PDB file of C-alpha atoms in Angstrom:
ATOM      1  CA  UNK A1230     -16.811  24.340  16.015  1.00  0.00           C
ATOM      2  CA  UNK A1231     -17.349  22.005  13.524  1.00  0.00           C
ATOM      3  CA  UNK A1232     -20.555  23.274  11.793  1.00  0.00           C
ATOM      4  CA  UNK A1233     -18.307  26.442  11.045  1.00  0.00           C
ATOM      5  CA  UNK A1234     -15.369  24.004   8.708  1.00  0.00           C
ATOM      6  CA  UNK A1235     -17.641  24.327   5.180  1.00  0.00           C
ATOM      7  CA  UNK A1236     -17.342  21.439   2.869  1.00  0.00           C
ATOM      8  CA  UNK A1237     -18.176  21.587  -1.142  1.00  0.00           C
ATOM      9  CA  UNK A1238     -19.352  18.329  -2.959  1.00  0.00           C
ATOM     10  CA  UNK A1239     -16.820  17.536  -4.893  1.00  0.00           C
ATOM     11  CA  UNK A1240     -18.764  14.369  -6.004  1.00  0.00           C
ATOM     12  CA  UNK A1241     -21.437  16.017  -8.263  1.00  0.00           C
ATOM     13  CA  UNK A1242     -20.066  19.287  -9.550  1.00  0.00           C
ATOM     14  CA  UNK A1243     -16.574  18.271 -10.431  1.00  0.00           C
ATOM     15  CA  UNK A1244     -13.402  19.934  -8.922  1.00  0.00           C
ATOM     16  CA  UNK A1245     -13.087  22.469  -6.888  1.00  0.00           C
ATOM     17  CA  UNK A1246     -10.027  24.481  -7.228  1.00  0.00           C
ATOM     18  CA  UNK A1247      -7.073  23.311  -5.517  1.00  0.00           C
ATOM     19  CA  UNK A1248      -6.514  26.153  -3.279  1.00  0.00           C
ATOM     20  CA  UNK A1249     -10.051  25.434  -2.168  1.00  0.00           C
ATOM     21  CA  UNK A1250      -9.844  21.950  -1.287  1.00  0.00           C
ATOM     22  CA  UNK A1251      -6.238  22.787   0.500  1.00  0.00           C
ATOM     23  CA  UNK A1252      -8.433  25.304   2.596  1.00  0.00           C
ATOM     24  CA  UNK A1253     -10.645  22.737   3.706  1.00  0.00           C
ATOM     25  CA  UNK A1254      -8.441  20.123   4.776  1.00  0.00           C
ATOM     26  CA  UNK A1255      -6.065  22.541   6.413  1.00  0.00           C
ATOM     27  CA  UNK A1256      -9.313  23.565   8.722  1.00  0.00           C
ATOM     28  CA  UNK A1257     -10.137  20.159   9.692  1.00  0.00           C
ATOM     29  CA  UNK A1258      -6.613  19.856  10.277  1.00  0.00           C
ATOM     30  CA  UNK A1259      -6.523  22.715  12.542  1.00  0.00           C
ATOM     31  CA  UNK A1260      -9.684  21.439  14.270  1.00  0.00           C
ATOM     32  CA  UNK A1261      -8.701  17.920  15.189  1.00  0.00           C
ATOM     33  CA  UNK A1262      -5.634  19.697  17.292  1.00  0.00           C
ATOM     34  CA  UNK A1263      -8.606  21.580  19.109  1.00  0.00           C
ATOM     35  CA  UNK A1264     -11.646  18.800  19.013  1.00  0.00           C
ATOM     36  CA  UNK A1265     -10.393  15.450  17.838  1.00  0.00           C
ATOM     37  CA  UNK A1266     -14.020  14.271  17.131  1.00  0.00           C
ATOM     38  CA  UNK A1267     -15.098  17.241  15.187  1.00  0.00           C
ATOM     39  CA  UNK A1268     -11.844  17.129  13.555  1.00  0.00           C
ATOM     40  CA  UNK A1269     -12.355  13.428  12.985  1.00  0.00           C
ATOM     41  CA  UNK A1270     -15.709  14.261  11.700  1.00  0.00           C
ATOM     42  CA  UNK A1271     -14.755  16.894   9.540  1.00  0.00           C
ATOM     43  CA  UNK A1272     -12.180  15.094   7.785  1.00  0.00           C
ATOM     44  CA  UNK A1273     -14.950  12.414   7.089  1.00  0.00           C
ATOM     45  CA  UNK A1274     -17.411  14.742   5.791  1.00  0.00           C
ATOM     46  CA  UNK A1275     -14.599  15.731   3.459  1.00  0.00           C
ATOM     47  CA  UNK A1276     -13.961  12.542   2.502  1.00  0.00           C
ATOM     48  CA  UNK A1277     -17.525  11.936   1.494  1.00  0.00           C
ATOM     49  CA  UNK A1278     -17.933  14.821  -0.527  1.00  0.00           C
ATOM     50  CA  UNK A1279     -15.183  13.729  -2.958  1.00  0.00           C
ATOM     51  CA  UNK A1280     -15.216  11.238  -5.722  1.00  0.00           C
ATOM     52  CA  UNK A1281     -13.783   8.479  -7.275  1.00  0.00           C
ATOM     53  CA  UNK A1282     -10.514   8.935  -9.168  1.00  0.00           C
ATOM     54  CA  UNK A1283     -10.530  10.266 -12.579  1.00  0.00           C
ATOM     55  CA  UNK A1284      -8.460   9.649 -14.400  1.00  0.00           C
ATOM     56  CA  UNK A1285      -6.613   6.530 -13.119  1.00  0.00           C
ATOM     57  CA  UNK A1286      -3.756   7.579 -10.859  1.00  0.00           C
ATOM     58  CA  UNK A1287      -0.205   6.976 -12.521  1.00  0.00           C
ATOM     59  CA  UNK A1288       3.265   7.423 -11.418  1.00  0.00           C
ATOM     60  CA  UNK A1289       4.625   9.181  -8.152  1.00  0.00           C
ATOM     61  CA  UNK A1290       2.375  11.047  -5.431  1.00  0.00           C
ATOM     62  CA  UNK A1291       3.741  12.989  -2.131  1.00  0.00           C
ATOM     63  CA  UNK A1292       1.774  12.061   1.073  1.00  0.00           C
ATOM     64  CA  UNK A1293       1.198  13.646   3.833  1.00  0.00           C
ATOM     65  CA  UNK A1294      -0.224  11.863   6.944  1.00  0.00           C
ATOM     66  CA  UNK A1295      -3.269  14.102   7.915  1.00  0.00           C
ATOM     67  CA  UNK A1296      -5.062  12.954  11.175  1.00  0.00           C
ATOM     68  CA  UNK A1297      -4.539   9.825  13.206  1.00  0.00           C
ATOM     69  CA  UNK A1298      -7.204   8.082  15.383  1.00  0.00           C
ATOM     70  CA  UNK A1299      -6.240   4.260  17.277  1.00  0.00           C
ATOM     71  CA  UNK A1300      -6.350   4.403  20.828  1.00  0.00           C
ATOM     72  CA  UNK A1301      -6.441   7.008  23.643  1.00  0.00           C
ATOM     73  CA  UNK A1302      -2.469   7.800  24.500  1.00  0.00           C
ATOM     74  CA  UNK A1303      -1.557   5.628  21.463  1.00  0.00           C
ATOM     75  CA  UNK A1304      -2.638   7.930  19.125  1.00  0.00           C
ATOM     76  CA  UNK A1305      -0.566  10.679  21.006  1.00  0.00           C
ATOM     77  CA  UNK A1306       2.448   8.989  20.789  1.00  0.00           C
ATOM     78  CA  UNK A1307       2.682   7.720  17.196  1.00  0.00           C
ATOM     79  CA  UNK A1308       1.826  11.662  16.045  1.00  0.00           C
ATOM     80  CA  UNK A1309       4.838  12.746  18.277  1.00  0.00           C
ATOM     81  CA  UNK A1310       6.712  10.114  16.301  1.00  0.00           C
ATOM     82  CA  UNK A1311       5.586  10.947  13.098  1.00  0.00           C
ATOM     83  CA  UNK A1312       5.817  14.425  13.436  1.00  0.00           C
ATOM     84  CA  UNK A1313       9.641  14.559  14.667  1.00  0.00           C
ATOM     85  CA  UNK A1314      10.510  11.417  12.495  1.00  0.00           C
ATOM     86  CA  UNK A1315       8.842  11.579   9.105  1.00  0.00           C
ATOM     87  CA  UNK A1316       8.706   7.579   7.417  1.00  0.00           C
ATOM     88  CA  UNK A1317       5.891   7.564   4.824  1.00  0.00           C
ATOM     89  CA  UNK A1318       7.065  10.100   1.988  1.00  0.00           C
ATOM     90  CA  UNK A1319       3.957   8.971  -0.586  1.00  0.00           C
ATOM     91  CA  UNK A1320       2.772   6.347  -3.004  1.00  0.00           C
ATOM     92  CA  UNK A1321       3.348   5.215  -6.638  1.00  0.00           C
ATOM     93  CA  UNK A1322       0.437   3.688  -8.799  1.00  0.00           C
ATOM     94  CA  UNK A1323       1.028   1.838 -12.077  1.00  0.00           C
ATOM     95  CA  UNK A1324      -2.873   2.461 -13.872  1.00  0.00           C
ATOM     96  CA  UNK A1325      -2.091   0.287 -16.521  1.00  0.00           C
ATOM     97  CA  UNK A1326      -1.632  -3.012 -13.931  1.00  0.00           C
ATOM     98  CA  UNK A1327      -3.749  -1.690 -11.093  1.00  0.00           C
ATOM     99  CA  UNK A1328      -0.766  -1.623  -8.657  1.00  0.00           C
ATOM    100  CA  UNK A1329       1.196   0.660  -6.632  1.00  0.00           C
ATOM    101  CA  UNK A1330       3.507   0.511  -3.716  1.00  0.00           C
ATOM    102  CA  UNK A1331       4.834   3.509  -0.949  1.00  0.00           C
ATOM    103  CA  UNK A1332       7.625   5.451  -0.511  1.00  0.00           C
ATOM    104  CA  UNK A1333       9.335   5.772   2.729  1.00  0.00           C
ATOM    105  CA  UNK A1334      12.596   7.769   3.912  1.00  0.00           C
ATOM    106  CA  UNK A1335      16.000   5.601   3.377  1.00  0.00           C
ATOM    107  CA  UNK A1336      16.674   6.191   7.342  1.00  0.00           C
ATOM    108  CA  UNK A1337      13.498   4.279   8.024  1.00  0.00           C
ATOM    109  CA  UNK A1338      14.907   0.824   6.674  1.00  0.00           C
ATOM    110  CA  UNK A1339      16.740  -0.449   9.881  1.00  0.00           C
ATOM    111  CA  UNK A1340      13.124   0.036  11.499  1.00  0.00           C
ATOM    112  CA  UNK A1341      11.312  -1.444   8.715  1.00  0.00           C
ATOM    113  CA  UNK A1342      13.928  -4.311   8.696  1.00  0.00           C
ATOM    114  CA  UNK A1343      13.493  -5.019  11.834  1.00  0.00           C
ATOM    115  CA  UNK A1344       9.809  -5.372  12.075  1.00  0.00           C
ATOM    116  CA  UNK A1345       9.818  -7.126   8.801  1.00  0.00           C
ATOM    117  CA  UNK A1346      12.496  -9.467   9.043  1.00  0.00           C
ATOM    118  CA  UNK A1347      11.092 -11.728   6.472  1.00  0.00           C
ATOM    119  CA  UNK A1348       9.375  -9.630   4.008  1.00  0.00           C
ATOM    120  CA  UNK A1349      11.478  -9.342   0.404  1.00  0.00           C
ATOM    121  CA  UNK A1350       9.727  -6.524  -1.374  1.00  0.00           C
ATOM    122  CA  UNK A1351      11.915  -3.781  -0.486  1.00  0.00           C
ATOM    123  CA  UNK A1352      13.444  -1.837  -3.216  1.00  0.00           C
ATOM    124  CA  UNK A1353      15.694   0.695  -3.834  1.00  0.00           C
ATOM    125  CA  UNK A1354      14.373   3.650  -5.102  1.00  0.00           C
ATOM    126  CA  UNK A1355      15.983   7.488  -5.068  1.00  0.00           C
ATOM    127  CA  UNK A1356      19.362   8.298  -3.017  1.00  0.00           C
ATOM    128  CA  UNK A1357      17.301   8.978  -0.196  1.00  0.00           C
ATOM    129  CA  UNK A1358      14.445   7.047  -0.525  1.00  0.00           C
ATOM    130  CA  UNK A1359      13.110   2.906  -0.983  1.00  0.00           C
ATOM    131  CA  UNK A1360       9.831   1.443  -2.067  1.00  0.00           C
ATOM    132  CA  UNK A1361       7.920  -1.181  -0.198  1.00  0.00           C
ATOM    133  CA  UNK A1362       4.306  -2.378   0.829  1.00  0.00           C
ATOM    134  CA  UNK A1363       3.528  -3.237  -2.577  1.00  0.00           C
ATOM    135  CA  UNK A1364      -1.154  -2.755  -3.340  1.00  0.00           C
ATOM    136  CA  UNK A1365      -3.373  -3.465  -6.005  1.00  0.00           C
ATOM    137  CA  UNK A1366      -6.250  -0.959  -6.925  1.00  0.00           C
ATOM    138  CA  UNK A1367      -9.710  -0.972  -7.875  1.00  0.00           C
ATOM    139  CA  UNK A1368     -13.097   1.022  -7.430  1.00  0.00           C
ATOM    140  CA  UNK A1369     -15.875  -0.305  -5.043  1.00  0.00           C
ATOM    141  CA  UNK A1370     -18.117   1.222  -2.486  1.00  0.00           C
ATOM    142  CA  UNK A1371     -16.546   2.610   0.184  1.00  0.00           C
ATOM    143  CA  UNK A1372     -16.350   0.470   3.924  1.00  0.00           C
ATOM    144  CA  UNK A1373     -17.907   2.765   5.829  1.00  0.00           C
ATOM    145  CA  UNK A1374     -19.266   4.841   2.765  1.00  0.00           C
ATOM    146  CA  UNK A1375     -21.044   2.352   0.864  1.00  0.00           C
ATOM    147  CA  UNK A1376     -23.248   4.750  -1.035  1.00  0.00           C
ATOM    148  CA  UNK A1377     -19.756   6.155  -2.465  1.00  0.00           C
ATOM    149  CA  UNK A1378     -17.456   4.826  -4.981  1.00  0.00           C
ATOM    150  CA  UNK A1379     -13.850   4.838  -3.835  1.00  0.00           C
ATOM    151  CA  UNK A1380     -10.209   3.702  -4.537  1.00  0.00           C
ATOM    152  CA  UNK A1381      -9.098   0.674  -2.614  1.00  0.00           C
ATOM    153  CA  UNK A1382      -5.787   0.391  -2.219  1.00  0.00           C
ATOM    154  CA  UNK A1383      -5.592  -3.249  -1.411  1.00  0.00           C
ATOM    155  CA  UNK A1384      -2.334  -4.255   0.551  1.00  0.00           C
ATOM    156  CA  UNK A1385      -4.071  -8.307   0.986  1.00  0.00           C
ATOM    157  CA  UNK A1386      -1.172  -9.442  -1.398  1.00  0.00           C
ATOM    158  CA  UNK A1387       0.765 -12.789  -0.378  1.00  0.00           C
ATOM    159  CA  UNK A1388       3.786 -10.938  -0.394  1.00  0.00           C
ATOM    160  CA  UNK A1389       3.060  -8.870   2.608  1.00  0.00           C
ATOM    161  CA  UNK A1390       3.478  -9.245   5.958  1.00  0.00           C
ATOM    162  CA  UNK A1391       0.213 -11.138   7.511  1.00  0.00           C
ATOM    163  CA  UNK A1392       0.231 -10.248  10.530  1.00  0.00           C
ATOM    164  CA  UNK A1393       0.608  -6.472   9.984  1.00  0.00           C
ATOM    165  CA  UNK A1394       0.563  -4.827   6.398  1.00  0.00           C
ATOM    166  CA  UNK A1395      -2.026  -7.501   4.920  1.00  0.00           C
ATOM    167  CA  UNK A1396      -4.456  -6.287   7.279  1.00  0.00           C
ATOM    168  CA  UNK A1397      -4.382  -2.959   5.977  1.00  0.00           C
ATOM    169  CA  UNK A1398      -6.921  -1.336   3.532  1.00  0.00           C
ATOM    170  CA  UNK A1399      -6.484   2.139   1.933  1.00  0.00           C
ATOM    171  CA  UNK A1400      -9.674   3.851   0.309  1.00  0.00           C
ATOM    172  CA  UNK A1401      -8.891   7.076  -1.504  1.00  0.00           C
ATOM    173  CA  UNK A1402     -11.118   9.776  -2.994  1.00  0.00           C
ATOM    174  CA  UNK A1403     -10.405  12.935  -5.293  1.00  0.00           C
ATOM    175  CA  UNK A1404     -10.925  16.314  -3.921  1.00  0.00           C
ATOM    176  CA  UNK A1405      -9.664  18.191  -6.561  1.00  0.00           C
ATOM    177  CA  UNK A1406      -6.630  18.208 -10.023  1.00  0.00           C
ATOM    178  CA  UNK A1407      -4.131  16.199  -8.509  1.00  0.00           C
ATOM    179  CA  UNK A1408      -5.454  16.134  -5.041  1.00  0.00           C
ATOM    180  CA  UNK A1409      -6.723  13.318  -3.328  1.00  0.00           C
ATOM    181  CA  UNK A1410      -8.251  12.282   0.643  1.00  0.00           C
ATOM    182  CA  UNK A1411      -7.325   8.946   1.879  1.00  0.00           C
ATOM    183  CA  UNK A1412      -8.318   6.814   5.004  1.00  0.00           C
ATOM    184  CA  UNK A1413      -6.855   4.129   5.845  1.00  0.00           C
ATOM    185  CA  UNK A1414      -8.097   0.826   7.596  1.00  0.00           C
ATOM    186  CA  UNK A1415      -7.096  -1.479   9.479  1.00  0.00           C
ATOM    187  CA  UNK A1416      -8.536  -5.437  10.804  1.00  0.00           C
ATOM    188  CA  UNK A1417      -6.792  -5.888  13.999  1.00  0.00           C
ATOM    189  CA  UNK A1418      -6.374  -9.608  14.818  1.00  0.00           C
ATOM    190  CA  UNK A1419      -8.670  -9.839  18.014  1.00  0.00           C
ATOM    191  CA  UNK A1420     -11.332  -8.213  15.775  1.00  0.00           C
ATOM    192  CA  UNK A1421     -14.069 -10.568  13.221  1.00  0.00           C
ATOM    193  CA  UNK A1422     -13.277 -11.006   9.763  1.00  0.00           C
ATOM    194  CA  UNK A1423     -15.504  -8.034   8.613  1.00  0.00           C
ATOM    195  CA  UNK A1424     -14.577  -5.442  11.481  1.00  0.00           C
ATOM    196  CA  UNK A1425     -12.361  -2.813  10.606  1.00  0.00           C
ATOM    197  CA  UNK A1426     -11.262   0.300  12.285  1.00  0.00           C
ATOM    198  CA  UNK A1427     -10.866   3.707  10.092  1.00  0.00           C
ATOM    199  CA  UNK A1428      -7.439   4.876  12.342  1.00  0.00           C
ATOM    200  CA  UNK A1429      -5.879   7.489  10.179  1.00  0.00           C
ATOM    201  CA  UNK A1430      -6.916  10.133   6.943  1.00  0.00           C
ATOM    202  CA  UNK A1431      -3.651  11.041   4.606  1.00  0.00           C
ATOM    203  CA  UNK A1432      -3.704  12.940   1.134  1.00  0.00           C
ATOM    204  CA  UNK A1433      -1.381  12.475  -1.812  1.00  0.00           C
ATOM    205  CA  UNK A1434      -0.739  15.317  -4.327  1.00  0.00           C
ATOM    206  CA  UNK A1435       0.954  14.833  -7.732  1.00  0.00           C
ATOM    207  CA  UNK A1436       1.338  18.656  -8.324  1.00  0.00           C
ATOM    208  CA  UNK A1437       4.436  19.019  -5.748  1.00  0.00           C
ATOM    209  CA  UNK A1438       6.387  15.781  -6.686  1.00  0.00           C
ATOM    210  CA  UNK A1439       9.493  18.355  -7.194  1.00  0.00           C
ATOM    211  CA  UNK A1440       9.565  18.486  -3.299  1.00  0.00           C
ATOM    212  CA  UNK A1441      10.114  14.768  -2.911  1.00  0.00           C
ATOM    213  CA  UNK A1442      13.132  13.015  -2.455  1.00  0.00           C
ATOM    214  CA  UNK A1443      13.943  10.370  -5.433  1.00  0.00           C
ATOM    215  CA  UNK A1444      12.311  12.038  -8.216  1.00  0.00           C
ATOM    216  CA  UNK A1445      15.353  14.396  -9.584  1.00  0.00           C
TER     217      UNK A1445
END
């Protein structure tokens, strides 16, 4: 149950240790699989207890795509997807300018290509990986955590797709040294202005970048 996944406060005294924080998500992890809600829940309480970024992210981060949560039988399909066919590899944030873009697998381009027929910020990157889906990146209260500071990860930039990517917002927290919770939002078109929908939580780690394609 979920009362039985315990979460530190990383906010107010500092960092826990890494293997700590790794515990934690890998339980809430483990308990979506059993409970999504609790699961769901869990991952949000970690999120909460985390912190603001510091210092400034800078340079190349390995993601991992953590929990997902749009629409009954939707959900379950995109995490079969994901899980046999891994796109998103990670993130790379420029501190000095406040902006960033992703990583994705070079096999993913015909798909991206396809589904973005007329966006130009696709770049090459690492033999086996390219860099799109460019953000900028500041602190502010969370969305749906407005009594906590987080790091928005902005993709509203008139280079990006409208319809889809421009739509997205990223909000990212530190759990521990070079080890960071993410959700990510998104403002689906049918929805108001001001409505957004948390559908997935991701982390990035910059302690593992040797195990990512395109940085040797």
């Amino acid at each position: 149950m979920y009362e039985n996944v315990l979460v530190k406060d990383h906010s107010k005294n500092g960092k826990s240790s890494v293997s700590s924080a790794l515990m934690e998500l890998r339980a809430a992890q483990g308990l979506v699989k059993l409970d999504r809600a609790q699961g769901l829940a869990a991952f949000n309480q970690l999120f909460r207890s985390g912190r603001a970024p510091e210092p400034s992210l800078d340079g190349r981060y390995a993601g991992e795509l953590t929990a997902l949560d749009i629409a009954p039988g939707l959900t379950y399909i995109l995490e079969s997807l994901t899980n046999a066919w891994l796109l998103w590899l990670g993130k790379t944030f420029d501190s000095a300018h406040q902006t960033g873009d992703n990583i994705f697998t070079k096999d993913s381009y015909p798909v991206a290509r396809l589904f973005n027929p007329f966006y130009r910020g696709f770049v090459a990157d690492g033999p086996s990986t390219y860099r799109g889906f460019a953000f900028r990146t500041y602190i502010a209260p969370g969305l749906m955590d407005k009594d906590r500071s987080v790091l928005k990860i902005d993709y509203n930039l008139k280079e990006n797709p409208s319809l889809t990517v421009r739509r997205v917002l990223d909000e990212l927290v530190q759990l521990s040294n070079n080890l960071y919770l993410g959700k990510a939002h998104v403002r689906w078109w049918w929805q108001p202005a001001d409505r957004w929908q948390t559908v997935a939580y991701f982390t990035l780690t910059g302690n593992s970048m040797a195990d990512l394609p395109g940085t040797t």
